[in-house]
C-alpha positions as semicolon CSV with decimal commas, in nm:
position;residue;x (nm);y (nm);z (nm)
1;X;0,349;-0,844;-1,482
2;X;0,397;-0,874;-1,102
3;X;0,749;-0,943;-0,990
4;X;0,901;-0,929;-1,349
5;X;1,137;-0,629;-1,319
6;X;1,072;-0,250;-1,371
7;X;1,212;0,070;-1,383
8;X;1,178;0,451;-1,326
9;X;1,044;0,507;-1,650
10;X;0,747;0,275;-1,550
11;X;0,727;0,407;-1,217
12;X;0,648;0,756;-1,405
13;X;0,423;0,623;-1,587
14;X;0,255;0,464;-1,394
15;X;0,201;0,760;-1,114
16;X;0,140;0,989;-1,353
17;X;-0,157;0,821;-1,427
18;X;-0,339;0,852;-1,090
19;X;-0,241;0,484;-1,034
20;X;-0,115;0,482;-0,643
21;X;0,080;0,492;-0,469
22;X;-0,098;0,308;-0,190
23;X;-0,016;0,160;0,159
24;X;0,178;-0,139;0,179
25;X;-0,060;-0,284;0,395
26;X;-0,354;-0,196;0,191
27;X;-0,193;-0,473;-0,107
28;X;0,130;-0,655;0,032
29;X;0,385;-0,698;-0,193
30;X;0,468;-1,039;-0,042
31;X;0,091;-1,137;-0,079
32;X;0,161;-1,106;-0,511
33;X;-0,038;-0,966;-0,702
34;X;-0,329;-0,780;-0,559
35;X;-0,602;-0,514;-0,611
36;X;-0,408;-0,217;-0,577
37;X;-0,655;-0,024;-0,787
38;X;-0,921;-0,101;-0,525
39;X;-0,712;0,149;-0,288
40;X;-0,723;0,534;-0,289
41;X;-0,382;0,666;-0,369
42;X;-0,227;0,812;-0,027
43;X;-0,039;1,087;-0,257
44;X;-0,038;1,280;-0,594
45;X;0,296;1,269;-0,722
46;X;0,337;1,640;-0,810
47;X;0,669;1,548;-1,032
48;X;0,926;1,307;-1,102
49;X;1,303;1,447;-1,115
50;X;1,553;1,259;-1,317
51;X;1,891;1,323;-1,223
52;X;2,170;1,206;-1,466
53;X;2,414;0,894;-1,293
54;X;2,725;0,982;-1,128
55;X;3,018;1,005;-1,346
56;X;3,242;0,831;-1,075
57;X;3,234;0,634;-0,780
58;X;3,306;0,943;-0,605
59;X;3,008;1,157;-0,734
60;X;2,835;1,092;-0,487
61;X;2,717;1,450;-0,355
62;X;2,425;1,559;-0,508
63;X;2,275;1,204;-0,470
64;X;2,313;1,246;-0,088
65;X;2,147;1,594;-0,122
66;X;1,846;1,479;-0,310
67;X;1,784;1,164;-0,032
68;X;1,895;1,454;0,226
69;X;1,623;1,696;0,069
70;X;1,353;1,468;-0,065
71;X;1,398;1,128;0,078
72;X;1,416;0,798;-0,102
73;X;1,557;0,809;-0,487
74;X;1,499;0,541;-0,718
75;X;1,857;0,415;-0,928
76;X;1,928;0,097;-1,089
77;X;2,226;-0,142;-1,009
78;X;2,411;-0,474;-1,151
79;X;2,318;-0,750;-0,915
80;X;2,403;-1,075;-0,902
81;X;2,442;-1,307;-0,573
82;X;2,793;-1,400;-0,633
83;X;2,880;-0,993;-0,475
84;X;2,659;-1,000;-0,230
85;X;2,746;-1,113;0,140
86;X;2,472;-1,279;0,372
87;X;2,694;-1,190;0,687
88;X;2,734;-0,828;0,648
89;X;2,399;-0,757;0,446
90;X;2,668;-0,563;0,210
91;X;2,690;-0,596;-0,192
92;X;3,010;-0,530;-0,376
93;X;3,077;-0,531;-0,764
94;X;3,393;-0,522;-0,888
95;X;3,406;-0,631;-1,203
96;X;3,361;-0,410;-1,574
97;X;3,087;-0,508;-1,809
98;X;2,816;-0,538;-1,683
99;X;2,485;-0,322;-1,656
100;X;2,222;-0,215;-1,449
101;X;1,961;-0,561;-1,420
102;X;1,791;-0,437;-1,101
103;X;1,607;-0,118;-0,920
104;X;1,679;-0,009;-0,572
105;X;1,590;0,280;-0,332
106;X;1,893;0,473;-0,189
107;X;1,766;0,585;0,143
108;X;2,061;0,722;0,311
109;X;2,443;0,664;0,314
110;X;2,748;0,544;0,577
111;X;3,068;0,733;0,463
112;X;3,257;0,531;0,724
113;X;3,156;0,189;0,648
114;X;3,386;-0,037;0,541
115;X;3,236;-0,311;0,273
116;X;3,430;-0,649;0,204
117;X;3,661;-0,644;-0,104
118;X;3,578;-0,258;-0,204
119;X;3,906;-0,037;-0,187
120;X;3,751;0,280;0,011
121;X;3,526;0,329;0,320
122;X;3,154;0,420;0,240
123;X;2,853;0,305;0,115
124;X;2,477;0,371;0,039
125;X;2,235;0,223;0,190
126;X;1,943;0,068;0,006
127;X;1,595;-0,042;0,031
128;X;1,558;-0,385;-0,183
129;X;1,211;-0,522;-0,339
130;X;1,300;-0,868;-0,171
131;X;1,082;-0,783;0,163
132;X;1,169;-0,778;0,526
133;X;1,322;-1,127;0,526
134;X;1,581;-1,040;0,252
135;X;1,901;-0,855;0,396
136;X;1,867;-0,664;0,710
137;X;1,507;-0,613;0,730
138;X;1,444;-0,542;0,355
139;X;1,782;-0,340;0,344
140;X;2,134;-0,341;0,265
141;X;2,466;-0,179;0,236
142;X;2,614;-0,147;-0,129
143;X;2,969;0,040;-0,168
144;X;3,040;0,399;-0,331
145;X;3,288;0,156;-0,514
146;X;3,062;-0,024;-0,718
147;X;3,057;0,045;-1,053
148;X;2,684;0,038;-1,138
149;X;2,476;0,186;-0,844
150;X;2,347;0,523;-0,965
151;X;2,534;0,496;-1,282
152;X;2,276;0,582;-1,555
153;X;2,018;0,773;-1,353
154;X;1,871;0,879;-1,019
155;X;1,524;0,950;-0,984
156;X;1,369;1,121;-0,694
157;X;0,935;1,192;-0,668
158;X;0,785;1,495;-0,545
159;X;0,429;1,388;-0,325
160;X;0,171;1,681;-0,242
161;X;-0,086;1,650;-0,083
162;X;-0,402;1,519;-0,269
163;X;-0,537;1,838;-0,411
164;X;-0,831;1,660;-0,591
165;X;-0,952;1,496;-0,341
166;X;-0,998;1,177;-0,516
167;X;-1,081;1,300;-0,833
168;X;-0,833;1,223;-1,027
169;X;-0,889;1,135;-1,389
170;X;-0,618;1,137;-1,700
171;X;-0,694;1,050;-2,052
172;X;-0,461;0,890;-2,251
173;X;-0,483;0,573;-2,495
174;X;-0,217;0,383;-2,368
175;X;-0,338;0,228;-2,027
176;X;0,050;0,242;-1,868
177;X;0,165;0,560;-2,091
178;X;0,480;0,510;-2,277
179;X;0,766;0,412;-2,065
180;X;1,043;0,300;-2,320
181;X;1,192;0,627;-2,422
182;X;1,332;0,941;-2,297
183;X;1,363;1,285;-2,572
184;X;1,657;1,502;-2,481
185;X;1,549;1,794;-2,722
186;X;1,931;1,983;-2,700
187;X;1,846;2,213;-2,395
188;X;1,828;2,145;-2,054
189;X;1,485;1,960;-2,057
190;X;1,464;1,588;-2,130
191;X;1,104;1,547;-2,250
192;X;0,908;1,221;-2,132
């Protein structure tokens, strides 16, 4: 349902089936739920690269290549309010425990910025689903130091141009496609 939560693996799923994505201001997300499916898509997602999460807070390199390369990548972080601060549109976890509750989209990073209560300089910064009234104008600031950003996966999609030309059609029996598992067959290829 609307506003209940997702992840990458739905995300796949769900452009992988010819399903958007569309303009923004074709089907607002702040308007709710809307026709989306009334819209053209305004790209075919070629592919969908899953990168594993960084081992560290400071594996942060190839993340910075893949927003430097390809733009926006999808990862999940812990959020709660209590970490995040208002003033400084900056978010902060530093507590063990917890996991991934929420998705985000790193779009670039501040290696000099200085977030309240983390130990070292730097930070991503990060498109929320909250719209442009949340944080500073939709974004935020959220410290290499935290635990949870980017720590299971980073995903980043590949758009071409629509080489169908509308014609887009995918059979399957499942109307989303599965979206609950991942195969890792013992080579390099995780199977979807």
């Amino acid at each position: 349902p609307w506003n209940k939560g997702g992840n990458v693996l739905k995300v796949m799923a769900y452009l992988s089936k010819g399903d958007g994505p569309i303009l923004e201001s074709l089907d607002p997300y702040s308007l709710g739920p809307g026709s989306s499916y009334l819209y053209d898509r305004t790209l075919y997602v070629e592919s969908v690269y899953v990168l594993p999460g960084r081992e560290n807070v400071y594996d942060n390199e190839y993340i910075k290549e893949a927003i430097y390369f390809y733009g926006a990548v999808c990862t999940g972080m812990y959020y709660s309010s209590v970490y995040y601060d208002p003033v400084s549109k900056t978010y902060y976890c530093p507590v063990s425990g917890r996991s991934p509750n929420h998705e985000i989209a790193l779009v670039g990073w501040d290696d000099n910025l200085q977030v309240p209560g983390a130990p070292n300089r730097g930070a991503w910064i990060a498109r929320n689903s909250g719209g442009s009234s949340w944080g500073e104008n939709g974004y935020f600031y959220i410290a290499y130091d935290d635990l949870y950003v980017a720590s299971v996966y980073v995903a980043y999609f590949i758009d071409d141009d629509d080489i169908n030309y509308g014609n887009f059609r995918v059979l399957y029996h499942d109307p989303l496609g599965m979206y609950t598992g991942l195969r890792f067959s013992g080579s390099s290829k995780i199977y979807g």
